[in-house]
């Protein structure tokens, strides 16, 4: 079985590591000149951690991750609204670059080929990935993991709509000091602005600064001037003043991607290409990695390619759409609430998120992971490959 993948982000690399683990021939095309991620942090909930375990990347990731014992959510007056998100499950934070490199290492260790300077322009339902130079690469399965503005998805006619949520954020890394929380994360709201203080390695703290699109002063994060954000969050002056003026981070808009299907013929889409969402629940990457592992499980456990892709989407779609929806609602409450009713927002958020039932409803994805295992692919008897190539 041969797999061609467009995009060497977290979803593409997880898919590559999963299929390569099964013994498939895997080639990943990255349009950039190097394999890299932005300098920021990321939440890894139980489902994301299980995905990493499935592809052999967990130990390396966990080696530089921060175990979170209490994730705080606070309001404009510093009052705690929530501190019990899924305390019965694992939650880690880690630097995105370390996570990305760990997946690169796992994919290569499992046998995947990763190619840079290899932009993909389109894919076909017949299982062909076409590069910018006109090269056509045939495969038993083509995977589009090429992001929000996926050319693979659009060339397959799968996009329904792409929505600018009029919300966004900047991601910044700062040197970690004794002023920063330990085994805790803090998210605080003030009006339409949100700040996150997240230790993500032994020597780094990740800060996110989110605000609506019409907050022009808040959006102006490159170069970074801390005064406006210190005015909104004076208790985090220490962290805000550690963000360098020439920070790599910048405000970027959040998008929702809606598609008709996740596949067309021998081509499938994963990650942001299929279900981009705002990162408000810390689940966007976890869902992407989970779905990539689920795809490998479905394909390597079936002799019928059409059934495999159909059952994969059927099993994972409801979960993914639900996370996208709840993340969108979370963002609207956090950014679009009337300023003269902030105390009402605090009371409502505290009441509803204090319910274990509501917590489980919002964070259900963390408990969702595909059943089954990635099966070894044996070329001599692989009926799936034979059917796909027929």
mmCIF file of C-alpha atoms in Angstrom:
data_model
loop_
_atom_site.group_PDB
_atom_site.id
_atom_site.type_symbol
_atom_site.label_atom_id
_atom_site.label_comp_id
_atom_site.label_asym_id
_atom_site.label_seq_id
_atom_site.Cartn_x
_atom_site.Cartn_y
_atom_site.Cartn_z
ATOM 1 C CA UNK A 1 0.000 0.000 0.000
ATOM 2 C CA UNK A 2 1.336 3.434 -0.939
ATOM 3 C CA UNK A 3 0.147 6.671 0.703
ATOM 4 C CA UNK A 4 0.781 10.215 -0.563
ATOM 5 C CA UNK A 5 0.210 13.035 1.950
ATOM 6 C CA UNK A 6 0.027 16.783 1.327
ATOM 7 C CA UNK A 7 1.195 18.762 4.356
ATOM 8 C CA UNK A 8 3.678 18.042 7.135
ATOM 9 C CA UNK A 9 1.749 19.643 9.980
ATOM 10 C CA UNK A 10 0.524 17.801 13.038
ATOM 11 C CA UNK A 11 -2.300 15.973 11.220
ATOM 12 C CA UNK A 12 -0.198 14.999 8.207
ATOM 13 C CA UNK A 13 2.694 13.747 10.317
ATOM 14 C CA UNK A 14 0.379 11.736 12.577
ATOM 15 C CA UNK A 15 -1.184 10.101 9.521
ATOM 16 C CA UNK A 16 2.281 9.432 8.092
ATOM 17 C CA UNK A 17 3.526 7.851 11.319
ATOM 18 C CA UNK A 18 0.354 5.758 11.638
ATOM 19 C CA UNK A 19 0.378 4.354 8.109
ATOM 20 C CA UNK A 20 4.145 3.849 8.142
ATOM 21 C CA UNK A 21 3.766 1.939 11.407
ATOM 22 C CA UNK A 22 1.415 -0.387 9.540
ATOM 23 C CA UNK A 23 4.136 -1.051 6.985
ATOM 24 C CA UNK A 24 2.707 1.100 4.204
ATOM 25 C CA UNK A 25 4.941 3.100 1.888
ATOM 26 C CA UNK A 26 4.360 6.736 2.882
ATOM 27 C CA UNK A 27 5.537 9.966 1.278
ATOM 28 C CA UNK A 28 4.774 13.392 2.761
ATOM 29 C CA UNK A 29 5.007 16.610 0.735
ATOM 30 C CA UNK A 30 5.727 19.858 2.608
ATOM 31 C CA UNK A 31 5.556 23.097 0.618
ATOM 32 C CA UNK A 32 8.012 24.895 2.909
ATOM 33 C CA UNK A 33 11.776 24.662 2.717
ATOM 34 C CA UNK A 34 11.990 23.064 6.163
ATOM 35 C CA UNK A 35 9.908 21.008 8.540
ATOM 36 C CA UNK A 36 8.877 23.405 11.286
ATOM 37 C CA UNK A 37 6.061 24.701 13.486
ATOM 38 C CA UNK A 38 5.316 28.098 14.977
ATOM 39 C CA UNK A 39 6.865 28.918 18.325
ATOM 40 C CA UNK A 40 3.910 28.496 20.654
ATOM 41 C CA UNK A 41 2.377 26.019 23.038
ATOM 42 C CA UNK A 42 -0.435 23.546 22.790
ATOM 43 C CA UNK A 43 -2.829 21.610 25.015
ATOM 44 C CA UNK A 44 -2.786 17.828 24.779
ATOM 45 C CA UNK A 45 -5.910 16.237 26.217
ATOM 46 C CA UNK A 46 -6.455 12.513 26.702
ATOM 47 C CA UNK A 47 -7.438 11.865 23.070
ATOM 48 C CA UNK A 48 -4.354 13.652 21.733
ATOM 49 C CA UNK A 49 -2.091 11.761 24.125
ATOM 50 C CA UNK A 50 -3.586 8.448 23.034
ATOM 51 C CA UNK A 51 -2.979 9.398 19.398
ATOM 52 C CA UNK A 52 0.679 10.031 20.229
ATOM 53 C CA UNK A 53 0.898 6.676 21.997
ATOM 54 C CA UNK A 54 -0.569 4.981 18.921
ATOM 55 C CA UNK A 55 2.182 6.257 16.610
ATOM 56 C CA UNK A 56 5.103 5.954 19.035
ATOM 57 C CA UNK A 57 5.620 9.650 19.800
ATOM 58 C CA UNK A 58 4.262 9.900 23.341
ATOM 59 C CA UNK A 59 7.441 9.323 25.358
ATOM 60 C CA UNK A 60 9.433 11.941 23.464
ATOM 61 C CA UNK A 61 6.630 14.496 23.724
ATOM 62 C CA UNK A 62 5.979 13.878 27.422
ATOM 63 C CA UNK A 63 9.677 14.230 28.196
ATOM 64 C CA UNK A 64 9.437 18.034 27.819
ATOM 65 C CA UNK A 65 5.755 18.560 28.581
ATOM 66 C CA UNK A 66 4.084 20.107 31.612
ATOM 67 C CA UNK A 67 1.525 17.978 33.433
ATOM 68 C CA UNK A 68 -1.482 20.173 34.206
ATOM 69 C CA UNK A 69 -3.269 19.523 37.464
ATOM 70 C CA UNK A 70 -5.535 22.581 37.549
ATOM 71 C CA UNK A 71 -6.647 24.524 34.443
ATOM 72 C CA UNK A 72 -8.086 27.795 35.774
ATOM 73 C CA UNK A 73 -10.637 29.962 33.971
ATOM 74 C CA UNK A 74 -11.032 33.432 35.512
ATOM 75 C CA UNK A 75 -13.173 36.477 34.803
ATOM 76 C CA UNK A 76 -12.474 40.211 34.531
ATOM 77 C CA UNK A 77 -12.235 40.563 38.305
ATOM 78 C CA UNK A 78 -9.913 37.589 38.718
ATOM 79 C CA UNK A 79 -12.659 35.363 40.112
ATOM 80 C CA UNK A 80 -12.317 31.664 39.338
ATOM 81 C CA UNK A 81 -15.105 30.417 37.107
ATOM 82 C CA UNK A 82 -13.819 26.903 36.435
ATOM 83 C CA UNK A 83 -10.948 24.726 37.629
ATOM 84 C CA UNK A 84 -12.182 21.164 37.178
ATOM 85 C CA UNK A 85 -12.043 20.453 33.441
ATOM 86 C CA UNK A 86 -11.671 16.661 33.206
ATOM 87 C CA UNK A 87 -9.537 16.270 36.286
ATOM 88 C CA UNK A 88 -10.016 12.504 35.988
ATOM 89 C CA UNK A 89 -8.019 12.458 32.722
ATOM 90 C CA UNK A 90 -4.541 13.428 31.599
ATOM 91 C CA UNK A 91 -3.843 16.942 30.426
ATOM 92 C CA UNK A 92 -0.411 18.128 29.295
ATOM 93 C CA UNK A 93 0.891 21.280 27.671
ATOM 94 C CA UNK A 94 3.922 21.295 25.412
ATOM 95 C CA UNK A 95 5.746 23.479 22.909
ATOM 96 C CA UNK A 96 4.367 23.053 19.393
ATOM 97 C CA UNK A 97 7.862 22.795 17.938
ATOM 98 C CA UNK A 98 8.751 19.945 20.273
ATOM 99 C CA UNK A 99 5.490 18.167 19.475
ATOM 100 C CA UNK A 100 6.061 18.664 15.749
ATOM 101 C CA UNK A 101 9.662 17.416 15.895
ATOM 102 C CA UNK A 102 8.582 14.379 17.911
ATOM 103 C CA UNK A 103 6.061 13.493 15.200
ATOM 104 C CA UNK A 104 8.702 14.050 12.507
ATOM 105 C CA UNK A 105 10.958 11.624 14.373
ATOM 106 C CA UNK A 106 8.173 9.071 14.796
ATOM 107 C CA UNK A 107 7.190 9.250 11.124
ATOM 108 C CA UNK A 108 10.781 8.767 9.968
ATOM 109 C CA UNK A 109 11.423 6.061 12.538
ATOM 110 C CA UNK A 110 8.392 4.193 11.235
ATOM 111 C CA UNK A 111 9.679 4.516 7.673
ATOM 112 C CA UNK A 112 7.873 7.528 6.161
ATOM 113 C CA UNK A 113 9.618 9.734 3.583
ATOM 114 C CA UNK A 114 9.313 13.498 4.232
ATOM 115 C CA UNK A 115 10.031 15.870 1.340
ATOM 116 C CA UNK A 116 10.358 19.661 1.633
ATOM 117 C CA UNK A 117 9.990 22.292 -1.137
ATOM 118 C CA UNK A 118 7.261 20.094 -2.575
ATOM 119 C CA UNK A 119 4.049 22.146 -2.904
ATOM 120 C CA UNK A 120 0.895 20.278 -3.866
ATOM 121 C CA UNK A 121 -1.635 21.989 -6.151
ATOM 122 C CA UNK A 122 -4.381 19.397 -6.458
ATOM 123 C CA UNK A 123 -5.541 15.831 -5.970
ATOM 124 C CA UNK A 124 -7.876 13.571 -7.871
ATOM 125 C CA UNK A 125 -10.466 11.043 -6.662
ATOM 126 C CA UNK A 126 -8.560 8.397 -8.615
ATOM 127 C CA UNK A 127 -5.645 8.704 -6.167
ATOM 128 C CA UNK A 128 -3.224 11.170 -7.767
ATOM 129 C CA UNK A 129 -1.431 14.009 -5.998
ATOM 130 C CA UNK A 130 -0.167 16.700 -8.383
ATOM 131 C CA UNK A 131 2.775 18.929 -7.474
ATOM 132 C CA UNK A 132 3.385 22.515 -8.566
ATOM 133 C CA UNK A 133 5.951 21.368 -11.129
ATOM 134 C CA UNK A 134 3.365 19.113 -12.757
ATOM 135 C CA UNK A 135 4.607 15.815 -11.289
ATOM 136 C CA UNK A 136 1.763 13.375 -10.697
ATOM 137 C CA UNK A 137 2.162 10.916 -7.823
ATOM 138 C CA UNK A 138 -0.203 7.958 -7.823
ATOM 139 C CA UNK A 139 -1.170 6.256 -4.605
ATOM 140 C CA UNK A 140 -3.555 3.774 -3.096
ATOM 141 C CA UNK A 141 -4.690 6.591 -0.846
ATOM 142 C CA UNK A 142 -4.096 10.348 -1.055
ATOM 143 C CA UNK A 143 -4.430 12.434 2.118
ATOM 144 C CA UNK A 144 -4.879 16.190 2.177
ATOM 145 C CA UNK A 145 -3.514 17.632 5.425
ATOM 146 C CA UNK A 146 -2.722 21.012 3.915
ATOM 147 C CA UNK A 147 -4.565 23.324 6.266
ATOM 148 C CA UNK A 148 -7.424 25.798 6.316
ATOM 149 C CA UNK A 149 -6.932 26.850 2.700
ATOM 150 C CA UNK A 150 -6.401 23.288 1.481
ATOM 151 C CA UNK A 151 -5.827 22.920 -2.243
ATOM 152 C CA UNK A 152 -6.419 19.192 -1.992
ATOM 153 C CA UNK A 153 -9.851 19.702 -0.425
ATOM 154 C CA UNK A 154 -10.896 22.355 -2.911
ATOM 155 C CA UNK A 155 -9.665 20.422 -5.937
ATOM 156 C CA UNK A 156 -11.777 17.480 -4.790
ATOM 157 C CA UNK A 157 -14.873 19.677 -4.558
ATOM 158 C CA UNK A 158 -15.395 18.962 -0.866
ATOM 159 C CA UNK A 159 -15.533 22.479 0.573
ATOM 160 C CA UNK A 160 -18.950 23.775 1.597
ATOM 161 C CA UNK A 161 -17.869 27.034 3.208
ATOM 162 C CA UNK A 162 -14.969 28.692 5.008
ATOM 163 C CA UNK A 163 -16.047 31.127 7.718
ATOM 164 C CA UNK A 164 -13.958 33.942 9.201
ATOM 165 C CA UNK A 165 -15.093 33.952 12.841
ATOM 166 C CA UNK A 166 -14.108 37.618 13.352
ATOM 167 C CA UNK A 167 -12.039 36.446 16.300
ATOM 168 C CA UNK A 168 -8.375 35.582 16.565
ATOM 169 C CA UNK A 169 -5.268 35.549 18.654
ATOM 170 C CA UNK A 170 -1.523 35.856 18.917
ATOM 171 C CA UNK A 171 0.706 33.064 20.233
ATOM 172 C CA UNK A 172 3.914 33.939 22.036
ATOM 173 C CA UNK A 173 6.693 32.090 23.854
ATOM 174 C CA UNK A 174 8.597 33.671 26.720
ATOM 175 C CA UNK A 175 11.390 32.466 29.024
ATOM 176 C CA UNK A 176 9.868 30.778 32.054
ATOM 177 C CA UNK A 177 10.488 32.296 35.484
ATOM 178 C CA UNK A 178 9.313 31.781 39.055
ATOM 179 C CA UNK A 179 6.427 34.197 38.400
ATOM 180 C CA UNK A 180 4.750 31.631 36.154
ATOM 181 C CA UNK A 181 2.337 28.930 37.320
ATOM 182 C CA UNK A 182 3.528 25.370 37.926
ATOM 183 C CA UNK A 183 1.331 22.419 36.878
ATOM 184 C CA UNK A 184 -1.427 24.949 36.279
ATOM 185 C CA UNK A 185 -2.747 26.958 33.364
ATOM 186 C CA UNK A 186 -4.582 30.251 33.678
ATOM 187 C CA UNK A 187 -7.037 31.701 31.180
ATOM 188 C CA UNK A 188 -8.597 35.038 32.062
ATOM 189 C CA UNK A 189 -11.240 37.125 30.323
ATOM 190 C CA UNK A 190 -11.720 40.889 30.338
ATOM 191 C CA UNK A 191 -14.377 42.218 28.012
ATOM 192 C CA UNK A 192 -13.681 40.730 24.601
ATOM 193 C CA UNK A 193 -10.029 40.004 25.387
ATOM 194 C CA UNK A 194 -8.645 36.699 26.652
ATOM 195 C CA UNK A 195 -5.186 35.893 27.944
ATOM 196 C CA UNK A 196 -3.675 32.506 28.618
ATOM 197 C CA UNK A 197 -0.596 31.786 30.751
ATOM 198 C CA UNK A 198 0.527 28.240 30.012
ATOM 199 C CA UNK A 199 3.824 26.673 31.121
ATOM 200 C CA UNK A 200 4.726 24.314 28.272
ATOM 201 C CA UNK A 201 8.292 23.149 28.948
ATOM 202 C CA UNK A 202 10.875 23.335 31.733
ATOM 203 C CA UNK A 203 12.140 26.647 30.356
ATOM 204 C CA UNK A 204 9.279 28.185 28.352
ATOM 205 C CA UNK A 205 5.840 29.656 29.029
ATOM 206 C CA UNK A 206 3.264 30.051 26.290
ATOM 207 C CA UNK A 207 1.014 33.121 26.225
ATOM 208 C CA UNK A 208 -2.027 33.524 24.009
ATOM 209 C CA UNK A 209 -3.657 36.922 23.505
ATOM 210 C CA UNK A 210 -7.082 36.679 21.892
ATOM 211 C CA UNK A 211 -9.429 39.475 20.894
ATOM 212 C CA UNK A 212 -12.147 40.159 18.321
ATOM 213 C CA UNK A 213 -11.234 41.415 14.873
ATOM 214 C CA UNK A 214 -12.548 44.902 15.614
ATOM 215 C CA UNK A 215 -10.129 45.341 18.542
ATOM 216 C CA UNK A 216 -7.430 46.944 16.411
ATOM 217 C CA UNK A 217 -5.154 47.824 19.330
ATOM 218 C CA UNK A 218 -5.351 44.241 20.603
ATOM 219 C CA UNK A 219 -4.664 42.840 17.141
ATOM 220 C CA UNK A 220 -1.475 44.860 16.771
ATOM 221 C CA UNK A 221 0.893 42.293 18.291
ATOM 222 C CA UNK A 222 3.848 42.528 15.914
ATOM 223 C CA UNK A 223 5.896 44.372 16.963
ATOM 224 C CA UNK A 224 4.567 43.839 20.452
ATOM 225 C CA UNK A 225 3.824 46.732 22.783
ATOM 226 C CA UNK A 226 2.570 45.486 26.159
ATOM 227 C CA UNK A 227 0.861 48.628 27.516
ATOM 228 C CA UNK A 228 -2.638 47.937 26.186
ATOM 229 C CA UNK A 229 -2.630 44.326 27.353
ATOM 230 C CA UNK A 230 -1.182 45.242 30.754
ATOM 231 C CA UNK A 231 -4.068 47.681 31.145
ATOM 232 C CA UNK A 232 -6.500 44.801 30.528
ATOM 233 C CA UNK A 233 -4.582 42.253 32.636
ATOM 234 C CA UNK A 234 -2.348 44.086 35.150
ATOM 235 C CA UNK A 235 -1.804 40.922 37.205
ATOM 236 C CA UNK A 236 0.142 39.454 34.288
ATOM 237 C CA UNK A 237 2.527 42.372 33.804
ATOM 238 C CA UNK A 238 5.527 40.086 34.422
ATOM 239 C CA UNK A 239 4.574 37.743 31.597
ATOM 240 C CA UNK A 240 3.496 40.469 29.161
ATOM 241 C CA UNK A 241 6.715 42.408 29.625
ATOM 242 C CA UNK A 242 8.697 39.283 28.758
ATOM 243 C CA UNK A 243 7.183 39.123 25.257
ATOM 244 C CA UNK A 244 9.907 40.576 23.011
ATOM 245 C CA UNK A 245 9.068 43.489 20.762
ATOM 246 C CA UNK A 246 10.178 41.457 17.737
ATOM 247 C CA UNK A 247 8.075 38.460 18.777
ATOM 248 C CA UNK A 248 7.503 35.678 16.284
ATOM 249 C CA UNK A 249 3.851 35.608 17.294
ATOM 250 C CA UNK A 250 1.211 37.641 15.524
ATOM 251 C CA UNK A 251 -2.555 37.980 15.660
ATOM 252 C CA UNK A 252 -4.162 35.563 13.220
ATOM 253 C CA UNK A 253 -7.884 35.088 12.509
ATOM 254 C CA UNK A 254 -9.775 31.948 13.468
ATOM 255 C CA UNK A 255 -11.760 30.074 10.830
ATOM 256 C CA UNK A 256 -14.359 27.332 10.672
ATOM 257 C CA UNK A 257 -14.145 24.959 7.711
ATOM 258 C CA UNK A 258 -17.315 23.131 6.681
ATOM 259 C CA UNK A 259 -17.216 20.352 4.087
ATOM 260 C CA UNK A 260 -19.686 18.009 2.428
ATOM 261 C CA UNK A 261 -17.562 14.927 3.015
ATOM 262 C CA UNK A 262 -14.113 13.991 4.253
ATOM 263 C CA UNK A 263 -13.250 11.932 1.190
ATOM 264 C CA UNK A 264 -13.799 11.561 -2.527
ATOM 265 C CA UNK A 265 -12.754 8.312 -4.172
ATOM 266 C CA UNK A 266 -9.234 7.432 -3.049
ATOM 267 C CA UNK A 267 -8.585 10.846 -1.501
ATOM 268 C CA UNK A 268 -9.298 11.910 2.088
ATOM 269 C CA UNK A 269 -8.775 15.117 4.080
ATOM 270 C CA UNK A 270 -7.729 15.453 7.718
ATOM 271 C CA UNK A 271 -7.036 18.216 10.232
ATOM 272 C CA UNK A 272 -7.788 21.836 9.367
ATOM 273 C CA UNK A 273 -8.485 20.878 5.769
ATOM 274 C CA UNK A 274 -11.544 18.952 6.988
ATOM 275 C CA UNK A 275 -12.641 20.721 10.152
ATOM 276 C CA UNK A 276 -10.627 23.835 11.007
ATOM 277 C CA UNK A 277 -11.948 25.450 14.172
ATOM 278 C CA UNK A 278 -11.061 28.100 16.710
ATOM 279 C CA UNK A 279 -8.620 26.814 19.347
ATOM 280 C CA UNK A 280 -10.805 27.882 22.275
ATOM 281 C CA UNK A 281 -11.209 24.398 23.776
ATOM 282 C CA UNK A 282 -7.607 23.345 23.140
ATOM 283 C CA UNK A 283 -8.889 20.471 21.009
ATOM 284 C CA UNK A 284 -8.184 21.445 17.385
ATOM 285 C CA UNK A 285 -4.865 19.580 17.157
ATOM 286 C CA UNK A 286 -6.014 16.719 19.385
ATOM 287 C CA UNK A 287 -9.039 16.082 17.158
ATOM 288 C CA UNK A 288 -6.845 16.293 14.041
ATOM 289 C CA UNK A 289 -4.353 13.735 15.380
ATOM 290 C CA UNK A 290 -7.149 11.462 16.627
ATOM 291 C CA UNK A 291 -8.847 11.493 13.231
ATOM 292 C CA UNK A 292 -5.544 10.744 11.486
ATOM 293 C CA UNK A 293 -5.049 7.657 13.669
ATOM 294 C CA UNK A 294 -8.693 6.679 13.127
ATOM 295 C CA UNK A 295 -8.151 6.857 9.362
ATOM 296 C CA UNK A 296 -5.199 4.481 9.570
ATOM 297 C CA UNK A 297 -7.184 2.093 11.765
ATOM 298 C CA UNK A 298 -10.157 2.097 9.394
ATOM 299 C CA UNK A 299 -8.098 1.604 6.230
ATOM 300 C CA UNK A 300 -5.779 -1.079 7.593
ATOM 301 C CA UNK A 301 -8.671 -3.058 9.053
ATOM 302 C CA UNK A 302 -10.781 -3.237 5.898
ATOM 303 C CA UNK A 303 -10.542 -4.925 2.531
ATOM 304 C CA UNK A 304 -13.058 -2.489 1.039
ATOM 305 C CA UNK A 305 -11.694 1.038 0.490
ATOM 306 C CA UNK A 306 -15.068 2.723 0.049
ATOM 307 C CA UNK A 307 -16.390 1.116 3.215
ATOM 308 C CA UNK A 308 -13.226 2.026 5.129
ATOM 309 C CA UNK A 309 -13.423 5.741 4.328
ATOM 310 C CA UNK A 310 -17.181 5.861 4.828
ATOM 311 C CA UNK A 311 -17.005 4.136 8.204
ATOM 312 C CA UNK A 312 -14.089 6.365 9.270
ATOM 313 C CA UNK A 313 -16.038 9.542 8.592
ATOM 314 C CA UNK A 314 -19.206 8.114 10.103
ATOM 315 C CA UNK A 315 -17.390 7.252 13.319
ATOM 316 C CA UNK A 316 -15.475 10.536 13.706
ATOM 317 C CA UNK A 317 -17.580 13.248 12.091
ATOM 318 C CA UNK A 318 -20.095 13.876 14.870
ATOM 319 C CA UNK A 319 -17.346 14.305 17.437
ATOM 320 C CA UNK A 320 -15.370 16.699 15.229
ATOM 321 C CA UNK A 321 -18.398 18.813 14.295
ATOM 322 C CA UNK A 322 -19.411 18.982 17.952
ATOM 323 C CA UNK A 323 -16.016 20.266 19.088
ATOM 324 C CA UNK A 324 -16.058 22.843 16.318
ATOM 325 C CA UNK A 325 -19.514 24.029 17.409
ATOM 326 C CA UNK A 326 -18.716 24.244 21.121
ATOM 327 C CA UNK A 327 -15.454 26.041 20.387
ATOM 328 C CA UNK A 328 -17.323 28.569 18.260
ATOM 329 C CA UNK A 329 -19.884 29.175 21.035
ATOM 330 C CA UNK A 330 -17.090 29.523 23.615
ATOM 331 C CA UNK A 331 -15.452 32.161 21.431
ATOM 332 C CA UNK A 332 -18.646 34.162 21.012
ATOM 333 C CA UNK A 333 -19.249 34.192 24.767
ATOM 334 C CA UNK A 334 -15.644 35.217 25.367
ATOM 335 C CA UNK A 335 -15.434 37.982 22.758
ATOM 336 C CA UNK A 336 -18.900 39.278 21.855
ATOM 337 C CA UNK A 337 -20.569 39.602 25.272
ATOM 338 C CA UNK A 338 -21.828 43.161 26.099
ATOM 339 C CA UNK A 339 -19.350 44.959 28.349
ATOM 340 C CA UNK A 340 -22.040 46.205 30.743
ATOM 341 C CA UNK A 341 -23.132 42.606 31.419
ATOM 342 C CA UNK A 342 -19.790 41.021 32.291
ATOM 343 C CA UNK A 343 -20.925 40.059 35.781
ATOM 344 C CA UNK A 344 -23.910 38.285 34.257
ATOM 345 C CA UNK A 345 -21.526 36.394 31.955
ATOM 346 C CA UNK A 346 -19.405 35.359 34.930
ATOM 347 C CA UNK A 347 -22.422 34.095 36.868
ATOM 348 C CA UNK A 348 -23.742 32.102 33.922
ATOM 349 C CA UNK A 349 -20.371 30.583 32.995
ATOM 350 C CA UNK A 350 -19.671 29.600 36.595
ATOM 351 C CA UNK A 351 -23.101 28.049 37.020
ATOM 352 C CA UNK A 352 -23.111 26.016 33.834
ATOM 353 C CA UNK A 353 -19.485 24.890 33.818
ATOM 354 C CA UNK A 354 -19.770 23.877 37.460
ATOM 355 C CA UNK A 355 -22.014 21.039 36.343
ATOM 356 C CA UNK A 356 -20.209 17.759 35.721
ATOM 357 C CA UNK A 357 -22.713 17.043 32.988
ATOM 358 C CA UNK A 358 -21.924 20.304 31.207
ATOM 359 C CA UNK A 359 -18.190 19.696 31.629
ATOM 360 C CA UNK A 360 -18.533 16.274 30.042
ATOM 361 C CA UNK A 361 -20.660 17.695 27.216
ATOM 362 C CA UNK A 362 -18.146 20.413 26.344
ATOM 363 C CA UNK A 363 -15.087 18.183 26.704
ATOM 364 C CA UNK A 364 -16.521 14.964 25.324
ATOM 365 C CA UNK A 365 -13.833 14.780 22.639
ATOM 366 C CA UNK A 366 -11.144 14.152 25.237
ATOM 367 C CA UNK A 367 -12.861 10.875 26.074
ATOM 368 C CA UNK A 368 -13.378 9.896 22.425
ATOM 369 C CA UNK A 369 -10.856 7.655 20.755
ATOM 370 C CA UNK A 370 -11.347 5.128 17.945
ATOM 371 C CA UNK A 371 -11.587 1.476 18.829
ATOM 372 C CA UNK A 372 -9.345 -1.053 17.148
ATOM 373 C CA UNK A 373 -5.659 -1.022 16.299
ATOM 374 C CA UNK A 374 -3.516 -0.142 13.314
ATOM 375 C CA UNK A 375 -3.042 -3.447 11.488
ATOM 376 C CA UNK A 376 0.166 -4.394 9.698
ATOM 377 C CA UNK A 377 -0.047 -4.126 5.926
ATOM 378 C CA UNK A 378 1.316 -7.149 4.094
ATOM 379 C CA UNK A 379 1.790 -6.327 0.398
ATOM 380 C CA UNK A 380 1.526 -9.938 -0.683
ATOM 381 C CA UNK A 381 -1.989 -10.365 0.642
ATOM 382 C CA UNK A 382 -3.224 -6.803 0.915
ATOM 383 C CA UNK A 383 -6.656 -6.897 -0.683
ATOM 384 C CA UNK A 384 -7.256 -3.201 -0.060
ATOM 385 C CA UNK A 385 -4.353 -2.206 -2.281
ATOM 386 C CA UNK A 386 -5.466 -4.637 -4.963
ATOM 387 C CA UNK A 387 -8.981 -3.185 -5.003
ATOM 388 C CA UNK A 388 -7.777 0.407 -5.034
ATOM 389 C CA UNK A 389 -5.426 -0.222 -7.952
ATOM 390 C CA UNK A 390 -7.957 -2.211 -9.942
#
